[in-house]
Coordinates of C-alpha atoms in Angstrom, one line a residue:
M1 CA 83.0 87.3 124.1
Q2 CA 83.7 84.3 121.6
L3 CA 86.0 83.4 119.5
I4 CA 85.9 84.8 115.9
S5 CA 85.0 81.7 114.1
K6 CA 82.3 80.8 111.3
Q7 CA 79.8 80.3 113.9
I8 CA 79.5 84.4 114.1
Y9 CA 80.8 85.3 111.3
N10 CA 79.0 84.5 108.0
K11 CA 82.1 83.2 105.9
P12 CA 81.9 83.1 102.0
Q13 CA 82.6 79.6 100.3
R14 CA 85.0 80.1 97.6
K15 CA 87.5 77.4 95.5
I16 CA 90.9 77.3 96.5
K17 CA 92.4 79.1 93.6
I18 CA 95.5 80.3 95.6
M19 CA 98.1 78.7 97.5
Q20 CA 100.3 81.0 100.3
F21 CA 103.7 80.0 101.5
G22 CA 103.8 82.0 104.5
E23 CA 101.1 83.0 107.6
G24 CA 103.5 85.5 108.9
N25 CA 102.0 89.2 109.5
F26 CA 103.1 90.9 106.1
L27 CA 101.4 88.6 104.3
R28 CA 98.1 88.5 106.2
A29 CA 97.8 92.2 106.2
F30 CA 98.9 93.2 102.8
V31 CA 98.5 89.9 100.2
E32 CA 95.8 88.6 101.8
W33 CA 94.3 92.1 102.2
I34 CA 94.5 93.0 98.4
I35 CA 93.0 89.4 97.4
Q36 CA 89.8 90.5 100.1
D37 CA 89.9 93.4 97.8
L38 CA 89.4 91.6 94.6
N39 CA 86.9 89.2 95.9
D40 CA 84.5 92.0 97.2
K41 CA 84.8 94.0 93.9
G42 CA 84.4 90.7 92.0
A43 CA 87.2 90.9 90.1
I44 CA 88.5 87.2 91.1
D45 CA 86.3 84.4 93.7
A46 CA 89.0 82.5 95.3
A47 CA 89.9 81.5 98.6
V48 CA 93.6 80.9 100.0
A49 CA 95.6 77.8 101.1
V50 CA 98.2 79.2 103.8
V51 CA 101.2 76.7 103.9
Q52 CA 103.3 76.9 107.1
P53 CA 107.0 77.2 105.6
M54 CA 108.6 76.3 108.9
P55 CA 108.2 73.5 111.9
F56 CA 106.8 76.5 114.0
G57 CA 104.1 79.2 113.0
R58 CA 100.7 80.2 113.0
V59 CA 98.4 77.9 111.2
K60 CA 97.1 76.3 113.6
E61 CA 96.0 79.3 116.0
L62 CA 94.8 80.7 112.1
G63 CA 92.5 77.4 112.0
D64 CA 91.2 77.7 115.7
Q65 CA 89.4 81.0 113.9
D66 CA 88.3 79.2 110.5
G67 CA 91.4 81.2 108.8
L68 CA 89.4 84.6 110.0
Y69 CA 91.4 87.7 111.5
T70 CA 91.0 91.2 111.9
L71 CA 93.0 93.3 110.0
R72 CA 93.5 96.9 111.5
L73 CA 94.5 99.7 109.1
E74 CA 96.0 102.9 111.0
G75 CA 97.7 106.2 109.6
I76 CA 97.2 109.3 107.7
D77 CA 94.9 108.7 104.5
G78 CA 93.8 112.1 102.4
G79 CA 95.0 114.4 105.2
K80 CA 93.2 112.9 108.0
N81 CA 94.1 110.3 110.5
V82 CA 91.8 107.0 109.8
K83 CA 91.7 103.8 112.4
K84 CA 89.4 101.3 110.4
S85 CA 89.5 97.5 111.0
Q86 CA 87.7 94.6 108.9
V87 CA 87.6 90.8 108.8
I88 CA 89.5 89.0 106.1
D89 CA 87.8 86.1 105.0
V90 CA 90.0 84.5 102.2
I91 CA 91.8 81.8 104.1
G92 CA 90.2 78.5 103.1
D93 CA 92.6 76.1 104.6
C94 CA 95.4 76.0 107.2
I95 CA 98.5 73.3 106.3
N96 CA 101.1 72.6 108.1
P97 CA 103.3 70.7 106.0
F98 CA 105.3 68.9 108.5
T99 CA 102.7 67.1 110.1
Q100 CA 100.3 67.5 106.7
Y101 CA 102.7 66.5 104.1
D102 CA 100.4 64.6 102.4
K103 CA 97.7 67.1 102.3
F104 CA 100.3 69.7 101.4
L105 CA 100.9 67.6 98.1
S106 CA 97.4 66.8 97.2
Y107 CA 96.9 70.4 96.0
G108 CA 99.3 69.9 93.4
K109 CA 96.5 68.0 92.2
S110 CA 93.9 70.2 92.4
E111 CA 92.5 71.5 89.3
D112 CA 91.6 74.9 90.8
L113 CA 94.8 75.5 92.0
E114 CA 96.3 78.6 89.5
V115 CA 98.4 81.1 91.9
I116 CA 101.7 80.6 94.1
I117 CA 102.3 83.2 96.8
S118 CA 105.3 83.6 99.1
N119 CA 106.8 85.5 101.5
T120 CA 109.6 83.2 103.5
T121 CA 112.3 86.4 104.4
E122 CA 114.8 87.2 102.2
A123 CA 116.7 84.0 103.6
G124 CA 114.0 82.0 102.0
I125 CA 114.6 81.4 98.8
A126 CA 117.8 79.6 98.8
V127 CA 118.5 76.1 97.3
D128 CA 119.6 73.4 100.5
P129 CA 121.3 70.9 98.8
T130 CA 120.3 68.2 101.8
D131 CA 116.5 68.4 100.2
T132 CA 116.5 65.3 98.3
D133 CA 114.0 62.8 100.3
F134 CA 110.8 63.8 98.7
T135 CA 108.9 61.4 100.8
V136 CA 109.3 63.7 104.0
C137 CA 108.5 67.4 103.9
P138 CA 111.4 69.4 102.6
K139 CA 112.9 72.1 105.0
S140 CA 113.2 74.9 102.6
Y141 CA 111.1 77.0 100.7
P142 CA 112.1 76.0 97.1
G143 CA 112.5 72.4 98.2
K144 CA 108.6 72.3 99.1
L145 CA 107.2 74.3 95.9
L146 CA 109.4 71.6 94.0
A147 CA 107.9 68.6 95.5
L148 CA 104.2 70.1 94.8
L149 CA 105.2 71.1 91.1
K150 CA 106.3 67.4 90.5
T151 CA 103.3 66.1 92.3
R152 CA 101.6 68.5 89.5
Y153 CA 103.5 67.2 86.8
D154 CA 102.8 63.8 87.5
H155 CA 99.2 63.8 88.0
F156 CA 98.7 66.0 85.1
H157 CA 100.8 64.1 82.8
G158 CA 103.0 66.9 81.8
D159 CA 100.0 69.0 80.7
K160 CA 101.4 72.4 80.3
T161 CA 98.3 74.3 80.7
K162 CA 98.5 73.4 84.4
G163 CA 101.2 75.4 85.3
L164 CA 101.0 78.1 88.0
A165 CA 101.4 81.8 88.5
I166 CA 104.4 81.9 90.8
V167 CA 104.4 85.2 92.7
P168 CA 107.2 85.5 95.4
C169 CA 107.1 88.4 97.6
E170 CA 110.3 88.2 99.4
L171 CA 112.6 91.2 99.8
I172 CA 115.3 89.6 97.5
D173 CA 116.5 91.4 93.8
D174 CA 114.4 89.8 90.8
N175 CA 112.7 87.3 92.9
G176 CA 111.0 85.2 90.3
D177 CA 113.8 84.7 88.6
E178 CA 115.9 83.9 91.5
L179 CA 113.1 81.5 92.7
Y180 CA 112.6 79.8 89.0
R181 CA 117.1 79.3 89.3
C182 CA 116.6 77.6 92.9
L183 CA 114.2 75.5 91.8
T184 CA 116.1 74.3 88.3
E185 CA 119.2 73.9 90.7
L186 CA 117.6 71.9 93.3
A187 CA 115.5 69.7 90.5
K188 CA 119.3 68.7 88.8
I189 CA 120.7 68.1 92.2
N190 CA 118.0 65.0 92.7
N191 CA 118.7 64.5 89.1
M192 CA 114.9 64.7 88.5
D193 CA 113.8 64.1 84.7
A194 CA 114.6 66.8 81.8
K195 CA 110.6 66.7 80.8
F196 CA 109.7 67.7 84.5
I197 CA 112.7 70.5 84.4
E198 CA 111.4 71.7 81.2
W199 CA 107.7 71.6 82.2
M200 CA 108.6 73.6 85.4
Q201 CA 110.6 76.2 83.5
T202 CA 108.0 76.4 80.7
A203 CA 104.6 75.7 81.9
N204 CA 104.8 77.8 85.1
H205 CA 104.6 81.7 85.1
F206 CA 107.1 83.4 87.6
T207 CA 107.4 87.2 88.1
S208 CA 109.1 89.3 90.2
T209 CA 107.8 91.8 92.5
L210 CA 108.3 94.6 94.7
V211 CA 106.0 95.0 97.9
D212 CA 105.9 98.0 100.2
R213 CA 103.6 98.1 103.6
I214 CA 104.8 98.6 107.4
V215 CA 103.3 96.1 109.2
P216 CA 103.9 96.0 112.9
G217 CA 101.7 92.9 113.7
Y218 CA 99.8 92.2 116.8
P219 CA 98.9 95.2 118.5
R220 CA 99.0 94.3 121.8
N221 CA 98.6 97.7 123.4
E222 CA 95.3 98.3 121.6
I223 CA 93.7 94.7 121.7
E224 CA 91.2 95.8 124.6
E225 CA 89.9 98.7 122.2
I226 CA 89.5 96.6 119.2
Q227 CA 87.8 93.5 120.8
K228 CA 85.6 96.1 122.6
E229 CA 84.8 97.4 119.1
T230 CA 84.4 94.6 117.1
G231 CA 82.6 92.5 119.6
Y232 CA 85.0 89.5 119.5
I233 CA 88.3 87.6 120.3
D234 CA 90.7 87.3 117.7
N235 CA 93.9 86.4 118.7
N236 CA 95.7 87.3 115.1
V237 CA 94.7 90.5 114.9
V238 CA 97.7 92.1 112.6
K239 CA 97.9 95.9 112.2
G240 CA 99.3 97.9 109.2
E241 CA 99.8 101.3 108.2
I242 CA 97.1 102.8 105.5
F243 CA 100.3 103.3 102.6
H244 CA 100.8 100.3 99.9
L245 CA 102.5 99.6 97.1
W246 CA 102.8 96.4 95.2
V247 CA 104.8 96.2 91.9
L248 CA 104.8 93.0 89.8
K249 CA 106.6 92.9 86.5
K250 CA 104.3 92.4 83.6
E251 CA 103.3 88.6 82.9
A252 CA 100.3 88.0 80.8
H253 CA 99.1 84.8 82.6
V254 CA 99.9 86.5 86.1
Q255 CA 98.2 89.8 85.0
K256 CA 95.0 87.2 83.9
V257 CA 95.1 85.3 86.9
L258 CA 95.7 87.7 89.6
P259 CA 94.1 90.9 88.0
A260 CA 95.3 93.1 90.9
D261 CA 95.5 96.1 89.5
K262 CA 91.9 96.6 88.8
T263 CA 90.0 97.3 91.7
G264 CA 91.9 100.7 92.1
L265 CA 94.7 99.7 94.9
N266 CA 98.1 101.2 94.9
V267 CA 99.0 98.0 92.2
I268 CA 101.4 98.1 89.1
F269 CA 102.2 95.8 86.5
A270 CA 105.7 97.2 84.8
D271 CA 107.7 96.5 82.3
D272 CA 110.6 97.2 84.8
I273 CA 110.3 97.1 88.4
H274 CA 114.1 97.5 89.5
P275 CA 113.7 101.4 90.0
Y276 CA 111.0 100.6 92.1
K277 CA 112.7 98.0 93.7
Q278 CA 115.9 100.1 94.0
R279 CA 114.3 102.9 95.4
K280 CA 112.0 101.3 98.1
V281 CA 115.2 98.5 99.5
K282 CA 117.4 100.8 99.9
I283 CA 115.5 103.9 101.5
L284 CA 112.7 102.3 103.5
N285 CA 114.1 98.5 103.8
G286 CA 117.8 100.2 104.3
S287 CA 117.1 102.6 106.7
H288 CA 115.4 100.3 108.9
T289 CA 118.2 97.8 109.1
A290 CA 120.8 100.9 109.7
M291 CA 118.1 102.2 112.3
V292 CA 117.5 99.1 114.6
P293 CA 121.4 98.8 116.3
V294 CA 121.8 101.9 116.8
A295 CA 118.7 103.0 118.4
Y296 CA 117.8 99.9 120.1
L297 CA 121.2 100.1 121.8
C298 CA 120.6 103.6 122.9
G299 CA 117.3 101.6 124.7
I300 CA 115.0 103.1 122.4
D301 CA 112.5 100.0 121.2
T302 CA 110.5 101.3 118.1
V303 CA 110.4 102.7 115.1
G304 CA 108.5 106.0 116.0
E305 CA 110.3 106.6 119.3
S306 CA 113.4 106.7 116.9
V307 CA 112.9 109.1 114.4
N308 CA 111.2 111.5 117.0
D309 CA 114.5 111.1 119.0
K310 CA 116.8 114.3 118.2
T311 CA 119.9 112.2 118.0
I312 CA 118.4 108.9 116.1
G313 CA 116.1 110.7 113.9
K314 CA 118.7 113.2 112.4
Y315 CA 120.9 110.3 111.9
V316 CA 118.5 108.5 110.0
H317 CA 117.7 111.5 108.0
D318 CA 121.1 112.1 107.0
F319 CA 122.2 108.7 106.0
V320 CA 118.9 108.7 104.0
F321 CA 119.5 111.8 102.1
D322 CA 123.3 112.0 102.4
E323 CA 124.3 108.2 101.7
V324 CA 121.3 106.6 100.0
N325 CA 119.6 109.0 97.6
P326 CA 122.8 109.7 95.8
T327 CA 123.4 105.7 94.9
I328 CA 119.9 105.6 92.9
D329 CA 119.5 106.6 89.3
L330 CA 116.1 108.5 89.3
P331 CA 115.2 111.9 89.2
Q332 CA 116.0 113.8 92.9
D333 CA 113.2 115.4 93.1
Q334 CA 111.4 112.1 92.9
M335 CA 114.4 110.7 95.2
V336 CA 113.5 113.9 97.7
A337 CA 109.6 113.4 97.7
F338 CA 110.0 109.4 98.4
A339 CA 112.2 109.7 100.8
N340 CA 110.4 112.6 103.3
S341 CA 107.3 110.0 102.6
V342 CA 109.0 107.3 104.3
I343 CA 110.2 109.4 107.1
E344 CA 106.5 110.5 107.2
R345 CA 105.5 106.9 107.7
Y346 CA 108.2 106.2 110.3
K347 CA 106.3 108.8 112.5
N348 CA 102.9 107.6 112.1
P349 CA 101.5 107.8 115.5
Y350 CA 99.1 104.7 115.3
I351 CA 102.1 102.7 114.4
R352 CA 104.1 100.9 116.9
H353 CA 106.9 99.0 114.7
E354 CA 109.1 97.0 116.9
L355 CA 112.7 97.3 116.3
M356 CA 113.3 93.7 117.3
S357 CA 110.8 92.4 115.0
I358 CA 113.1 94.3 112.2
A359 CA 116.1 92.7 113.2
L360 CA 114.9 89.1 112.4
N361 CA 117.6 87.9 110.1
S362 CA 119.5 91.1 110.3
T363 CA 122.7 89.6 108.7
T364 CA 121.1 88.9 105.7
K365 CA 119.3 92.0 105.7
F366 CA 122.3 93.9 105.6
K367 CA 123.7 92.0 102.9
T368 CA 120.6 92.9 100.6
R369 CA 119.4 96.1 102.3
L370 CA 122.7 98.0 102.8
L371 CA 126.0 96.4 101.3
P372 CA 124.5 97.3 97.8
T373 CA 124.1 101.1 98.8
L374 CA 128.2 100.9 100.4
V375 CA 129.3 99.4 97.4
D376 CA 127.1 101.9 94.9
Y377 CA 128.5 104.8 97.0
V378 CA 132.4 104.0 96.8
R379 CA 132.2 103.3 93.5
I380 CA 130.3 106.8 92.7
K381 CA 131.6 109.1 95.2
K382 CA 135.2 107.7 95.8
A383 CA 134.6 107.8 99.4
L384 CA 132.9 106.1 102.4
P385 CA 129.3 106.3 103.5
Q386 CA 129.7 107.2 107.6
H387 CA 126.6 106.3 108.5
L388 CA 126.3 103.4 106.6
L389 CA 129.6 102.4 108.2
F390 CA 128.6 103.4 111.9
S391 CA 125.5 101.1 111.6
Y392 CA 127.4 98.2 110.6
A393 CA 129.8 98.5 113.9
A394 CA 126.6 98.7 115.9
L395 CA 125.1 95.3 113.7
V396 CA 128.5 94.0 114.8
T397 CA 128.1 95.3 118.9
F398 CA 124.6 94.4 118.6
H399 CA 125.2 90.7 118.1
K400 CA 127.5 90.5 121.1
G401 CA 123.8 90.0 122.4
K402 CA 123.6 92.5 125.4
R403 CA 122.1 95.7 125.7
G404 CA 123.3 97.0 129.2
N405 CA 122.6 94.1 131.6
E406 CA 119.9 92.7 129.6
D407 CA 120.1 90.0 126.6
I408 CA 118.8 90.5 123.4
A409 CA 116.7 87.7 121.7
L410 CA 119.0 87.6 118.4
N411 CA 117.2 85.5 116.0
D412 CA 118.9 84.7 113.1
D413 CA 119.9 81.8 111.0
P414 CA 121.8 79.8 113.8
A415 CA 125.3 79.3 111.6
Y416 CA 125.5 83.5 111.6
L417 CA 124.9 83.2 115.2
A418 CA 127.2 80.9 115.9
K419 CA 129.9 82.8 113.8
W420 CA 128.6 86.4 115.6
K421 CA 129.3 84.1 119.1
E422 CA 132.9 83.0 117.4
L423 CA 134.1 86.6 116.7
W424 CA 133.0 88.0 120.1
T425 CA 134.7 85.0 121.9
N426 CA 137.7 85.8 120.7
F427 CA 137.9 89.3 121.0
D428 CA 140.3 90.4 123.1
G429 CA 140.3 94.5 123.0
D430 CA 141.8 94.8 119.4
Y431 CA 139.1 96.6 117.7
N432 CA 140.9 96.6 114.2
K433 CA 141.3 92.8 114.1
L434 CA 137.3 92.6 115.1
A435 CA 136.8 94.7 112.5
K436 CA 138.5 92.8 109.9
D437 CA 137.4 89.5 110.7
A438 CA 133.5 90.8 110.5
L439 CA 134.1 92.4 107.3
G440 CA 136.1 89.7 105.7
W441 CA 133.3 87.1 106.6
K442 CA 132.7 86.2 102.7
E443 CA 129.7 83.5 104.1
A444 CA 127.6 86.4 104.9
W445 CA 128.6 88.9 102.7
D446 CA 129.4 86.4 99.6
M447 CA 132.8 89.0 99.4
D448 CA 135.4 90.2 101.8
M449 CA 134.4 93.8 102.5
N450 CA 137.8 95.0 103.6
T451 CA 138.8 95.1 100.0
I452 CA 135.7 98.0 99.5
H453 CA 138.0 100.9 100.1
P454 CA 141.5 101.4 101.6
E455 CA 139.9 102.8 104.6
I456 CA 136.7 100.9 105.4
T457 CA 138.7 98.6 108.3
A458 CA 140.0 101.4 110.1
K459 CA 136.6 103.2 110.1
V460 CA 134.4 100.6 111.2
A461 CA 137.3 99.6 113.7
K462 CA 137.0 103.3 115.4
Y463 CA 133.2 103.0 115.3
L464 CA 133.4 99.9 117.1
K465 CA 135.8 101.2 119.7
A466 CA 133.7 104.3 120.5
I467 CA 130.7 102.2 120.8
G468 CA 132.5 99.6 122.9
E469 CA 134.0 102.2 125.4
K470 CA 131.3 105.0 125.3
G471 CA 128.4 103.1 125.0
M472 CA 125.8 103.6 121.8
R473 CA 124.2 107.0 123.4
S474 CA 127.2 108.6 124.0
A475 CA 129.1 107.5 120.2
V476 CA 126.0 108.3 118.4
E477 CA 125.6 111.8 120.0
E478 CA 129.4 112.3 119.3
F479 CA 129.1 110.8 115.6
V480 CA 125.9 113.1 114.7
N481 CA 126.8 116.0 116.5
G482 CA 130.9 115.8 115.6

């Protein structure tokens, strides 16, 4: 079999109107799939230039296949089990800005460019004050985007009609507003011209979004079946579930150049995305993050195995229904229906969602996905959410870096990993001190969590001790059944 490429697939030629920061599984299985649908149904006619946000990534592999790859969607649709594959042909260029910086900046001069889309993980939208040399590729995503916008401003002499629709998909609150804030702060750090900053703020169109689709990534266990079915080799196959939801805050220009709600997909332009966001982040993403260290340290590797495990399944169910749902100000019938749908999605027999893929940047994910629930629960209930605190103790234990005799491939910000290592290196058997130090880590949590409730430190210490002395399986079984 041949590698998929333009030699065996008739790829349409389209103008590059969209630049996408991020080449990972999610954007390829979600946003690019939506763009494909918009193209196929004539709502737009646009190709995507994919920018690799980190020095390492997949743009070379995508380029080797002329930007073509297969999306495999599997799940339950209308009560029927569905498996379907399609070629996504929207990628028109693949750029590594660390080695192709001039090429990257040249897109700032493009008359065709209209939209910026990004998903650089929760840690991606942040100011790096060391991004001050724009003669080389900036390290951060805001730095790269700022360099592109400055090039565009200079090339078009501040023409306000040349602003872009900027659509971040990172899973943080008000991601459009936060990206706007980071760009403004970084521009001021670099003493950029006030007229440019005003152009950046007013000529460009920022919107906040919520995204939802489970994307396990490369289907290693099914690749032979897929290649036999398709008749070609594809090293960039990506697998996702059938379910999808994209909620974007209404912004007239964004709706004009990216009419993603016009082809019948589950895309919503809403006046207020916060209720959708809170529900999704707290329930789906929050239960993922709560589940990972508990289930993984029990010897489980996937989401499906986790919820089908009697103990872990009950743990996740009770966490969602007893501790998350009460913190969300939506009708409880809607909350129950959504929570049940999430657990049903976790049980999708076609999805093998690796826990370790969710564990990426788990420190930041705790802060964004679980800490708000902790704070809200204490405020509303005047009590502590026990499942959430057990998960926190599991997270601390997870960062010891061992599952039995096996090393855990921790993948997080190096500064965070260094701090976790320091906490465990200094551990002398005093679980109360370990809990206090971990909860008091202000650089990670932006607060001292010891102050949330007078009993939180002792409770986390209790769970750390149970896990440390009995092992995760015995500790969680005792917790769930106790």
